[in-house]
mmCIF file of C-alpha atoms in Angstrom:
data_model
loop_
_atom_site.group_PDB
_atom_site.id
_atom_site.type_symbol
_atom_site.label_atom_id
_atom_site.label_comp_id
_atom_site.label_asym_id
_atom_site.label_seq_id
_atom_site.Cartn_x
_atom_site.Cartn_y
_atom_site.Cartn_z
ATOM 1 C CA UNK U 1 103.590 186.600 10.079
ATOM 2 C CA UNK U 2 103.403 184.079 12.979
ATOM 3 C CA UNK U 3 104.412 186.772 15.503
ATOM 4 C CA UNK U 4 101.802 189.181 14.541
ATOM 5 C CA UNK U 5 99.661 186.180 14.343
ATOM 6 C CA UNK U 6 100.293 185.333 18.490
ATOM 7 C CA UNK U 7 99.912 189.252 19.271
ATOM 8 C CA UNK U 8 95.965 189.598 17.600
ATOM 9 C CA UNK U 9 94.878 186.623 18.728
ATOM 10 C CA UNK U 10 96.528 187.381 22.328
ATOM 11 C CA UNK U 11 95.094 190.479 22.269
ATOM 12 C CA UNK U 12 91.379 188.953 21.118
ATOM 13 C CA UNK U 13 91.958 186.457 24.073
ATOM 14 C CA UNK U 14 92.439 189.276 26.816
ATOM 15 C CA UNK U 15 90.014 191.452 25.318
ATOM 16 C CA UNK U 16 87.383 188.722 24.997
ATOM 17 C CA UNK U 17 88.099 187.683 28.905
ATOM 18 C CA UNK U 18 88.031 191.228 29.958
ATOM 19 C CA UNK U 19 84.236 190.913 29.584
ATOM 20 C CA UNK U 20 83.604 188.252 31.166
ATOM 21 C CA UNK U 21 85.336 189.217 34.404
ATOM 22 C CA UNK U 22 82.305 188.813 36.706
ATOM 23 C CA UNK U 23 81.891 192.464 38.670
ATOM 24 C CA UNK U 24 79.157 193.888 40.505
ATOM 25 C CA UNK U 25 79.872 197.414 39.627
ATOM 26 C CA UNK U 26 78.542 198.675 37.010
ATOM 27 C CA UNK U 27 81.042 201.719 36.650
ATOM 28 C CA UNK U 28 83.689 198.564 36.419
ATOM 29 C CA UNK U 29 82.046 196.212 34.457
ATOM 30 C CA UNK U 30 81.666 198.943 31.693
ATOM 31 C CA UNK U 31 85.286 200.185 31.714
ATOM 32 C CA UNK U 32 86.260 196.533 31.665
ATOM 33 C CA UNK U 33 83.644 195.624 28.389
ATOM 34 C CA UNK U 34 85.368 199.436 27.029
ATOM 35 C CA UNK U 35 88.915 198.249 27.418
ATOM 36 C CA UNK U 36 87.654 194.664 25.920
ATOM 37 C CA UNK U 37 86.489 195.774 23.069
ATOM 38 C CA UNK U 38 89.729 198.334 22.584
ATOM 39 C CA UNK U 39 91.798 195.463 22.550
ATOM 40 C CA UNK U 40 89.255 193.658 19.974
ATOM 41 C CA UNK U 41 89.313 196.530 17.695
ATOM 42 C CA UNK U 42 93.451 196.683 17.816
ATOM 43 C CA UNK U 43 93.591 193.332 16.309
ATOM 44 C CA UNK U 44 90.910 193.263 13.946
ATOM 45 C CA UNK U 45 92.639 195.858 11.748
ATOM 46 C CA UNK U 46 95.460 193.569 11.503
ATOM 47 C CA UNK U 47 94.035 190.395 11.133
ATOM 48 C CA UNK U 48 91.884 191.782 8.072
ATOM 49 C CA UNK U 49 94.877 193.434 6.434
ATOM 50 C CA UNK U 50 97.213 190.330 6.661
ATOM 51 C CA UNK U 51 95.191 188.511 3.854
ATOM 52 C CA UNK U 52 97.064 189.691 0.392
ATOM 53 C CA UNK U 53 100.683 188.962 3.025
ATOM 54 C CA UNK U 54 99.405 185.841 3.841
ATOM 55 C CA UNK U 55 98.483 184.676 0.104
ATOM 56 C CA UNK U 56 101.881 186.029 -1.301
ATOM 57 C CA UNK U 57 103.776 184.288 1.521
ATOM 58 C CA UNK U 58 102.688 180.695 0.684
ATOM 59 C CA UNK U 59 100.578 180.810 -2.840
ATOM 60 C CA UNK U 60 101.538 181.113 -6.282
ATOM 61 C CA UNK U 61 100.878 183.872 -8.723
ATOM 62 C CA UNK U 62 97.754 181.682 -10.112
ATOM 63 C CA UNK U 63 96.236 180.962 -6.562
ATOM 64 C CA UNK U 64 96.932 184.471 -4.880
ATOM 65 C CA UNK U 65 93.554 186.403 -5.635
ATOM 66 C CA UNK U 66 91.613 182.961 -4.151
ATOM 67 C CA UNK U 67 93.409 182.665 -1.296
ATOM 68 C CA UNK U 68 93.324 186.469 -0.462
ATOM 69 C CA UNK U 69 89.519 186.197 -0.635
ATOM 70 C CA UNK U 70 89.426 183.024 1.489
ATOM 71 C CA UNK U 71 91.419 184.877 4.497
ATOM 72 C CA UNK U 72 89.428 188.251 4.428
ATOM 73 C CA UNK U 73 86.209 186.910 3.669
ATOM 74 C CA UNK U 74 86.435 183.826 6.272
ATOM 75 C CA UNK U 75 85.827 186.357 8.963
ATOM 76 C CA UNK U 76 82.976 187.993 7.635
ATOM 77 C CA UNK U 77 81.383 184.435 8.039
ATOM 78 C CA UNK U 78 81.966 185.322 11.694
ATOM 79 C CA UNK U 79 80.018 188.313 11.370
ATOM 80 C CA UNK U 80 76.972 187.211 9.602
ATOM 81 C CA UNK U 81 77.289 184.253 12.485
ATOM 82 C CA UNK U 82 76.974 187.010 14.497
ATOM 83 C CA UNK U 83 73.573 188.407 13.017
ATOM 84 C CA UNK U 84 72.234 185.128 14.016
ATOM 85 C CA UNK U 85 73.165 184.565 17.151
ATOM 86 C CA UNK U 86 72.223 188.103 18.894
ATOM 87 C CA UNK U 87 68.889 187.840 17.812
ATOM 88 C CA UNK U 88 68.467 184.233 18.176
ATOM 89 C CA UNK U 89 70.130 184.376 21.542
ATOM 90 C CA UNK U 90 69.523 187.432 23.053
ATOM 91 C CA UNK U 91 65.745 188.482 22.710
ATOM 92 C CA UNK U 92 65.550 191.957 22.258
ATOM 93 C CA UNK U 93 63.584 194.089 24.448
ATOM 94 C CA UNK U 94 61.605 195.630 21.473
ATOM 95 C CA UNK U 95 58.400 195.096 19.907
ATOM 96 C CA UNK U 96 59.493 193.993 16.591
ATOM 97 C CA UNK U 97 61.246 191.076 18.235
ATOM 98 C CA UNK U 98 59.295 187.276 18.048
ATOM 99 C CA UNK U 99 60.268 186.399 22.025
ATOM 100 C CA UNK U 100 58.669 183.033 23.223
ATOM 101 C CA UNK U 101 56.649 183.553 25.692
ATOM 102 C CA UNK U 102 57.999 180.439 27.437
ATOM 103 C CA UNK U 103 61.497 182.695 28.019
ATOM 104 C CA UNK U 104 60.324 186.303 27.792
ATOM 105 C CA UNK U 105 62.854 189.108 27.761
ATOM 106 C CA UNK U 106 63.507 190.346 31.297
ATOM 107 C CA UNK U 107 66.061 192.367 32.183
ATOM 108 C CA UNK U 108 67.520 189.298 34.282
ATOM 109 C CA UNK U 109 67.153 186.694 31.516
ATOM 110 C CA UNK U 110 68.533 188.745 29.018
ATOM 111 C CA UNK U 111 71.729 189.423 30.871
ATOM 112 C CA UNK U 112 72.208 185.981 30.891
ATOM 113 C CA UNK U 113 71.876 185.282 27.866
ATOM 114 C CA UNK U 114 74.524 188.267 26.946
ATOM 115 C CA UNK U 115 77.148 186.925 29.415
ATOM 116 C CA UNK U 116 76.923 183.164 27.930
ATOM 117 C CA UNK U 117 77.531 184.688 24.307
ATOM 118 C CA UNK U 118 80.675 186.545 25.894
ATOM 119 C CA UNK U 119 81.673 183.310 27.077
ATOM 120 C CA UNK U 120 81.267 181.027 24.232
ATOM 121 C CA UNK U 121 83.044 184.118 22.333
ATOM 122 C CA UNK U 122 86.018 183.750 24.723
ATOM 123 C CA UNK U 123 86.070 179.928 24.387
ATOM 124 C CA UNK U 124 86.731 180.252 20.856
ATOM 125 C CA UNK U 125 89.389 182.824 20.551
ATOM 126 C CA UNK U 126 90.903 180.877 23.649
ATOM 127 C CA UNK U 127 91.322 177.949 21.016
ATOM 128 C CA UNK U 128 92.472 179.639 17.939
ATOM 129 C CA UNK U 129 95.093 181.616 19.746
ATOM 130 C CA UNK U 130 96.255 177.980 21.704
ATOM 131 C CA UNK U 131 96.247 176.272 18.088
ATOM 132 C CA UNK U 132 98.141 179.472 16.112
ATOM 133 C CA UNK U 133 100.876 178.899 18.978
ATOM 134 C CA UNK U 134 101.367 175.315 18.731
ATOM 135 C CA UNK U 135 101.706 175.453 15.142
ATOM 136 C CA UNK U 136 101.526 178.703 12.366
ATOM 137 C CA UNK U 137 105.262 178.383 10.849
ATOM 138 C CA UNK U 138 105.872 182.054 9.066
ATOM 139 C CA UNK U 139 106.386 181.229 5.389
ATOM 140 C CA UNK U 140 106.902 177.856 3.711
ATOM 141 C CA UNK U 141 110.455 176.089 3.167
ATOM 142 C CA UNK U 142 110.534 177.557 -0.598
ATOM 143 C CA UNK U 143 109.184 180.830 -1.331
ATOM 144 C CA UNK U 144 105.834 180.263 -4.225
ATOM 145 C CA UNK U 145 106.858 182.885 -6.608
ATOM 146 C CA UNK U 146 109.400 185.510 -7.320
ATOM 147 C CA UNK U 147 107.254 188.224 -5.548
ATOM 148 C CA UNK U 148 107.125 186.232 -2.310
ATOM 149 C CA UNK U 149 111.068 185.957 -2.165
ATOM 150 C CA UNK U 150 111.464 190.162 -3.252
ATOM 151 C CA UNK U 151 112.295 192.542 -0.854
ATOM 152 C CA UNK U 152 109.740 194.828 0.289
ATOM 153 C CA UNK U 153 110.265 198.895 0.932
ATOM 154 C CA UNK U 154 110.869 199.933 4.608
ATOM 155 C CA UNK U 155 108.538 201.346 6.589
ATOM 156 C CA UNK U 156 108.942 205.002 6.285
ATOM 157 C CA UNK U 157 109.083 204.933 2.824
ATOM 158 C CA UNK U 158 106.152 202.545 2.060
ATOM 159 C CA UNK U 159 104.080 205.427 4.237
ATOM 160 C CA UNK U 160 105.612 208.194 1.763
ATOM 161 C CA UNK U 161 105.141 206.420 -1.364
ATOM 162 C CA UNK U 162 101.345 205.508 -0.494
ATOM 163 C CA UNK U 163 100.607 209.087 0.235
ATOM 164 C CA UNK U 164 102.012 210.196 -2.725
ATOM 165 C CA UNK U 165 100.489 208.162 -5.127
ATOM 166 C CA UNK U 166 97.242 209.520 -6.656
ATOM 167 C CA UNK U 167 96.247 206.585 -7.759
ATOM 168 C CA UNK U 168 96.691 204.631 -4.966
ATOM 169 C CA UNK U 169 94.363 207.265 -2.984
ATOM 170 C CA UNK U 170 92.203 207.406 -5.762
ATOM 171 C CA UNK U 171 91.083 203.600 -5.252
ATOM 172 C CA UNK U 172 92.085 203.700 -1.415
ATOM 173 C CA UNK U 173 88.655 206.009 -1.000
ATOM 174 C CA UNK U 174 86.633 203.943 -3.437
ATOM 175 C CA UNK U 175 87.373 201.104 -0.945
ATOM 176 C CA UNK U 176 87.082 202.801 2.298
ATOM 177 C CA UNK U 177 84.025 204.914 1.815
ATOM 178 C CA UNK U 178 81.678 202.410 0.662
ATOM 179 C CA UNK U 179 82.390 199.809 2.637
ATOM 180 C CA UNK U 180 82.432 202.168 5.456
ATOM 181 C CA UNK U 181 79.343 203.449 5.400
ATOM 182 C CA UNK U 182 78.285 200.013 4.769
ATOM 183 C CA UNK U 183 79.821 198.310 7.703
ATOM 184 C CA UNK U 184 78.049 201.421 10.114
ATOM 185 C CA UNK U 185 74.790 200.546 8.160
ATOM 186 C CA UNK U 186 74.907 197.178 8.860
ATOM 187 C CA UNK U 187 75.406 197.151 12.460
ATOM 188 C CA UNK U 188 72.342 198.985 13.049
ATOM 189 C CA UNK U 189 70.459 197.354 10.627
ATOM 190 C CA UNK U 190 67.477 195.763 13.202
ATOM 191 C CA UNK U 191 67.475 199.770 14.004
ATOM 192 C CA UNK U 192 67.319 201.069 10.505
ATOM 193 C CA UNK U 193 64.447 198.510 9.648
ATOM 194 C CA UNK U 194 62.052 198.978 12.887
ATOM 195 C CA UNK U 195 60.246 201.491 11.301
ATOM 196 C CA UNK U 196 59.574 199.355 8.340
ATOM 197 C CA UNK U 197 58.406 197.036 10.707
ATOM 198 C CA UNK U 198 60.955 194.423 9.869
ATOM 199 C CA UNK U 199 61.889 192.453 13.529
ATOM 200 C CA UNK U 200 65.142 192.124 14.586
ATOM 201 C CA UNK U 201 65.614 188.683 13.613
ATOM 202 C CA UNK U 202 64.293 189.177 10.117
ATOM 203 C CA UNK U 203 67.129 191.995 10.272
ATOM 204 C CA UNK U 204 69.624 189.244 11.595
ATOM 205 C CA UNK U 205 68.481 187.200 8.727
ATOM 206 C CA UNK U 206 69.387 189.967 6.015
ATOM 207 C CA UNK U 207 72.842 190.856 7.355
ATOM 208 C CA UNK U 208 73.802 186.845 7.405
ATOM 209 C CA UNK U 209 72.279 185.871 3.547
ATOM 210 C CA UNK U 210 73.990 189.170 2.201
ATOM 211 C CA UNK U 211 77.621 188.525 3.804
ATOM 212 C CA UNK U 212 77.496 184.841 2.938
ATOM 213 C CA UNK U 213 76.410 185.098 -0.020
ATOM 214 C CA UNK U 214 79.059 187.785 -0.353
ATOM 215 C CA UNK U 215 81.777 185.475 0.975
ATOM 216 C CA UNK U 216 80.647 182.939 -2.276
ATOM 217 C CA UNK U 217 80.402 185.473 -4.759
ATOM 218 C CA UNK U 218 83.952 186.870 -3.807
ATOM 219 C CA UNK U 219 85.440 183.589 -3.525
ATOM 220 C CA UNK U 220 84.440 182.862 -7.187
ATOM 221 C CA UNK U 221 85.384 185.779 -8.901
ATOM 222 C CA UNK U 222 88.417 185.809 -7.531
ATOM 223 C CA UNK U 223 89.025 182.335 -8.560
ATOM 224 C CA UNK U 224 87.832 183.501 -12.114
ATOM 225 C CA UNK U 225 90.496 186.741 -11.622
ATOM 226 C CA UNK U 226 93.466 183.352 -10.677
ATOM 227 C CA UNK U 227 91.979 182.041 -14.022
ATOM 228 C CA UNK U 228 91.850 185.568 -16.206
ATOM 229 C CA UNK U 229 94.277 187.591 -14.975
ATOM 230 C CA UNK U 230 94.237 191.585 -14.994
ATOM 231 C CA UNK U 231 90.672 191.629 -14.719
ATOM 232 C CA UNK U 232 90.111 193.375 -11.524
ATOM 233 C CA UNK U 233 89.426 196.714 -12.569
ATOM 234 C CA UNK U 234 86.186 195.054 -14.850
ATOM 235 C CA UNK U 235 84.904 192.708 -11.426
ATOM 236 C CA UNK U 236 84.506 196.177 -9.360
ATOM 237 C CA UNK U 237 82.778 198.090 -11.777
ATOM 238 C CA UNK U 238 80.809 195.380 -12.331
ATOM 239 C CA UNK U 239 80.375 194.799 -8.434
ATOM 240 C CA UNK U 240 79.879 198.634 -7.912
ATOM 241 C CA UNK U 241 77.636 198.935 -10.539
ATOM 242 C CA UNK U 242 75.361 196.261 -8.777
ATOM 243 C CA UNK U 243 76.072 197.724 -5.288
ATOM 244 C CA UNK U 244 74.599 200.963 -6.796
ATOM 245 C CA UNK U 245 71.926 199.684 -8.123
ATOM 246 C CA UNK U 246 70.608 197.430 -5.069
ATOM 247 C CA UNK U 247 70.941 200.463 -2.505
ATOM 248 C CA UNK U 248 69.274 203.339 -4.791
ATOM 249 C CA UNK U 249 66.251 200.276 -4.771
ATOM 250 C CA UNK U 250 66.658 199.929 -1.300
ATOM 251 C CA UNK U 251 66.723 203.578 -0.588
ATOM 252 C CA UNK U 252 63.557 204.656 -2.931
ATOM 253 C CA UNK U 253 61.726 201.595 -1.764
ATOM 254 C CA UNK U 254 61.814 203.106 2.028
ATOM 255 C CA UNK U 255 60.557 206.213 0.950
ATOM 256 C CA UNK U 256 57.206 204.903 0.484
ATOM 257 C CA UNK U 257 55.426 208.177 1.005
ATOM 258 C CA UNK U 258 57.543 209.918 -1.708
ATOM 259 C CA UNK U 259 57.969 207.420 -4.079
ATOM 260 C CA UNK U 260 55.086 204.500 -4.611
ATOM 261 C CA UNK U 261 57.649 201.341 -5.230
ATOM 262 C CA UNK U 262 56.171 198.433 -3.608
ATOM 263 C CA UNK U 263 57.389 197.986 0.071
ATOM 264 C CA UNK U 264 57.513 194.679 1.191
ATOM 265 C CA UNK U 265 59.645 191.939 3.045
ATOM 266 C CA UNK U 266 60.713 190.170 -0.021
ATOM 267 C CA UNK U 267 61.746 193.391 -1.718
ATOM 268 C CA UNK U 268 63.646 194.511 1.108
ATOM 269 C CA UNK U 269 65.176 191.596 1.642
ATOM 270 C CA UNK U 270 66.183 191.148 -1.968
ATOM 271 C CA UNK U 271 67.663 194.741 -2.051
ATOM 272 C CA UNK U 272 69.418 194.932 1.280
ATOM 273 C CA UNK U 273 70.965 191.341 0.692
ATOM 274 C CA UNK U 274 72.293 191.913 -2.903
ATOM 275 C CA UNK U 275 73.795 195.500 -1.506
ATOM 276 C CA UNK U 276 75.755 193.587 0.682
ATOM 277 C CA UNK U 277 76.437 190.518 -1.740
ATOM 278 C CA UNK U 278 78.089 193.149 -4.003
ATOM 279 C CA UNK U 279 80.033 194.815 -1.688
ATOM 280 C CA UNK U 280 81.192 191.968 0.585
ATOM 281 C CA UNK U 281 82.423 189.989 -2.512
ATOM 282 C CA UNK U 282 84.393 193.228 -3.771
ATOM 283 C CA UNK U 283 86.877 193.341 -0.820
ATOM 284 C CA UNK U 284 89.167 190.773 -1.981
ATOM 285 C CA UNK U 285 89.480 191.950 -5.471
ATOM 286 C CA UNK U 286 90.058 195.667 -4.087
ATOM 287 C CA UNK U 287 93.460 193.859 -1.408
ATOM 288 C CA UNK U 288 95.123 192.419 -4.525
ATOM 289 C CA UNK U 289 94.293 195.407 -7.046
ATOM 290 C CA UNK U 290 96.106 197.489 -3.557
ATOM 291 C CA UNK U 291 98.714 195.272 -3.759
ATOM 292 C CA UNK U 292 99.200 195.155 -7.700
ATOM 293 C CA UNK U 293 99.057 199.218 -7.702
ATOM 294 C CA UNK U 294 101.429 199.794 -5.001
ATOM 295 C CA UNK U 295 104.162 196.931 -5.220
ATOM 296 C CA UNK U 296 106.776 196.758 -3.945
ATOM 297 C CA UNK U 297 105.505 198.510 -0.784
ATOM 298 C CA UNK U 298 104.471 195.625 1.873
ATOM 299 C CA UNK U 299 100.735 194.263 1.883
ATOM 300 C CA UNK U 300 100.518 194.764 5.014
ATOM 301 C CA UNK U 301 101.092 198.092 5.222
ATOM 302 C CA UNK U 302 98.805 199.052 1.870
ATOM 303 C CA UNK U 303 95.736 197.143 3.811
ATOM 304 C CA UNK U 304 96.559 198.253 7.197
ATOM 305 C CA UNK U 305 95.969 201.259 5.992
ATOM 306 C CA UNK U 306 92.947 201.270 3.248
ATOM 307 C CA UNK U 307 91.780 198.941 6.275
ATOM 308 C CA UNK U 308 92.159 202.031 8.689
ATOM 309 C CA UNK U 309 90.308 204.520 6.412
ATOM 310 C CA UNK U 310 87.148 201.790 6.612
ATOM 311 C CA UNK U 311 86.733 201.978 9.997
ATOM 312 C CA UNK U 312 87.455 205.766 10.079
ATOM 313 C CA UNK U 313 84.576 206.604 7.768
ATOM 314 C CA UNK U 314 82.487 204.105 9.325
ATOM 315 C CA UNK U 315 83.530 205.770 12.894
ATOM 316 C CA UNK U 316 82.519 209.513 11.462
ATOM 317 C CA UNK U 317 79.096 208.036 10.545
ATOM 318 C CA UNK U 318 78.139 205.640 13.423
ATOM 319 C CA UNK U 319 79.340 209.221 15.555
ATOM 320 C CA UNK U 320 76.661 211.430 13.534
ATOM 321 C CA UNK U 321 74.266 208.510 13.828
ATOM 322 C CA UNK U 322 74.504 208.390 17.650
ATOM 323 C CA UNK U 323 73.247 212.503 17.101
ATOM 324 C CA UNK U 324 70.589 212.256 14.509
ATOM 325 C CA UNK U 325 69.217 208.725 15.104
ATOM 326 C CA UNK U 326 65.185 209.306 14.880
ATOM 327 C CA UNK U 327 65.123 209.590 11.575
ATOM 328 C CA UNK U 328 66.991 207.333 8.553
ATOM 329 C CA UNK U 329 66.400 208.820 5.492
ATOM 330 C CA UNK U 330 69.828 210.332 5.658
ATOM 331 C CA UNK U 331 71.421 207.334 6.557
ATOM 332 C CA UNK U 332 69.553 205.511 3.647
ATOM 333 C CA UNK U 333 71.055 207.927 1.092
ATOM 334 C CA UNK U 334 74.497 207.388 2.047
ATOM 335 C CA UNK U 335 74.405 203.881 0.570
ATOM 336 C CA UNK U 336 73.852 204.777 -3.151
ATOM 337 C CA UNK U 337 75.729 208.467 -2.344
ATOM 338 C CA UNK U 338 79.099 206.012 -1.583
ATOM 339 C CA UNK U 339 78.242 202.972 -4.034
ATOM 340 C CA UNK U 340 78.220 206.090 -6.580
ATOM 341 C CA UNK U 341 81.435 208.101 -5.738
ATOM 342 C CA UNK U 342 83.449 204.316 -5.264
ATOM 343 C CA UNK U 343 81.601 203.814 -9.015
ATOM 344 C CA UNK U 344 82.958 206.802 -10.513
ATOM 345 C CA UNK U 345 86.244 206.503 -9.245
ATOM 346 C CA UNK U 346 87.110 203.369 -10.095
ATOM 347 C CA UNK U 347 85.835 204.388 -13.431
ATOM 348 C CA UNK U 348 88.339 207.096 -13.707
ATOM 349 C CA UNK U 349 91.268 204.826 -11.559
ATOM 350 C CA UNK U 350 94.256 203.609 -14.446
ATOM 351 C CA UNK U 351 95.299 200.012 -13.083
ATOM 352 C CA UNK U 352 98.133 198.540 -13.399
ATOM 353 C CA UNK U 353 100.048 194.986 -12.307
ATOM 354 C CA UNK U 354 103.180 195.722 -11.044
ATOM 355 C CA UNK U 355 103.561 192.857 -8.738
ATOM 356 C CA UNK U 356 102.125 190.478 -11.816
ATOM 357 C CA UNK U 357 104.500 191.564 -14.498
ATOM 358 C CA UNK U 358 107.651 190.896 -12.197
ATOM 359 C CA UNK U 359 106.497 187.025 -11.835
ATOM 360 C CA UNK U 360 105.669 186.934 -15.161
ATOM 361 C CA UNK U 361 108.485 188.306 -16.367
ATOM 362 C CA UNK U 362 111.031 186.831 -14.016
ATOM 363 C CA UNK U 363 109.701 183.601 -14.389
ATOM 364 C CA UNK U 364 110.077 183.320 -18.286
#
């Protein structure tokens, strides 16, 4: 754990300094900010998969499904951070964004502004990765439970037994396509809303309320899951059911020349920010329900790769986007289209507690 800990933040480091490197060429600078943001995206994967490792490592069976949601949700917090501080920081070069007149948005002041976020971004990753390598020990002294101390399938066969389980597909999708599509959705979100005239800071403003409030939600029903136990199935319909709910209102209130539903901020806000309250808050319970399905094969490896199938469908969709990006209707759909099929499936999905029953059982 503390090896793979050094190597993502290393490579977050380099990437993150990579754009900063100050060149005058703009064929350069680009590759350099393309090569940057590779080595970003290589770690990311890994850091957000290492949550339901990290919890088994150094938690008990009755603390596992809080501390998996604290270490995959503490990041989004840097996301919806970062909601605020593009639009806050860099004024947009758009209409819909409130500029003060005082600054104005040149070309010149804006490129400032980008290259002292860079920065600051570089300052911080510079710390974490100086503090993981003065101290991040790899497990504790004693190992928390019986799990923790098991040994885990190798490789090659924890790749053969997670293609070959049904079931573990089965939920792998209802993880990976809505919270794809939702992840490509949100990062164009000041986009998506421009021709609802919502500004980009009222946009920055959705995307931060709906992944912290996401971040609480999770955090307490998976505390409630540590308290109830084999209730994770229930908390994602539950969650998906909501999810479904808040984008079909989202969806039918933007087609306000189809459907008459009252189109305002407050409603969008309300809809966009409980879409993403429900389906930020249902990662956590999705890594340990992985884990529970799969076990004994590592949890790194099961979220590595439900983790990889995100960004893939998010990838597909941010590619057709880049093609067919004057109009969103289509985009719009996909939201209740995934909530729906992730709905159904976990619907028909069988759970079981594999990892659970051996610390229960071994225990007694």
């Amino acid at each position: 754990l503390r090896e793979t800990v050094l190597l993502t933040s290393f490579l977050m480091v380099v990437g993150a300094g990579l754009r900063c490197i100050p060149v005058s060429n703009q064929e350069t600078r680009k590759w350099l900010i393309h090569g940057g943001q590779l080595l970003n995206g290589l770690a990311g994967p890994t850091v957000t998969s290492a949550s339901p490792l990290l919890s088994t490592t150094w938690f008990s069976p009755d603390e596992r499904a809080t501390a998996t949601a604290i270490a995959s949700l503490i990041s989004y917090l840097g996301g919806a951070c970062a909601f605020l501080v593009g639009p806050l920081v860099v004024p947009g070069p758009n209409s819909t964004t409130a500029v003060p007149p005082v600054f104005g948005n040149s070309p010149e002041y804006i490129k400032d502004r980008i290259e002292a976020v860079l920065f600051a971004e570089f300052g911080i990753v510079a710390v974490i990765f100086c503090a993981a390598l003065a101290y991040f020990p790899s497990r504790p002294p004693f190992p928390p439970s019986v799990a923790a101390a098991s040994q885990r399938l190798s490789y090659g066969r924890s790749f053969c037994r997670l293609l070959s389980n049904p079931r573990f597909l089965m939920i792998a999708l209802a993880y990976a396509i809505p919270l794809g599509v939702f992840s490509g959705w949100s990062g164009v979100l000041d986009w998506i809303l421009t021709p609802v005239h919502i500004s980009q800071v009222d946009a920055g403003w959705i995307g931060f309320w709906s992944i912290v409030g996401g971040c609480v939600v999770g955090i307490a029903l998976a505390r409630f899951a540590d308290f109830i136990r084999g209730m994770l199935k229930p908390i994602l319909l539950l969650l998906l059911s909501g999810a479904t709910l808040s984008s079909f209102w989202y969806t039918l209130t933007c087609l306000k020349t189809v459907i008459h539903l009252p189109l305002t901020t407050a409603t969008l806000y309300t809809s966009c920010i409980l879409l993403g309250v429900f389906l930020n808050s249902s990662v956590p319970i999705f890594f340990e329900l992985f884990v529970e399905t799969v076990y004994p094969v590592p949890e790194g490896i099961t979220c590595g790769v439900v983790t990889f199938l995100n960004n893939m469908f998010m990838g597909v969709l941010l590619f057709f986007f880049s093609f067919y990006h004057k109009e969103f209707s289509w985009f719009n759909w996909c939201l209740p289209g995934s909530c729906l099929l992730s709905l159904l499936l976990i619907l028909c999905f069988r759970e079981s507690y594999d990892r659970l029953y051996l610390d229960v059982i071994v225990s007694v």
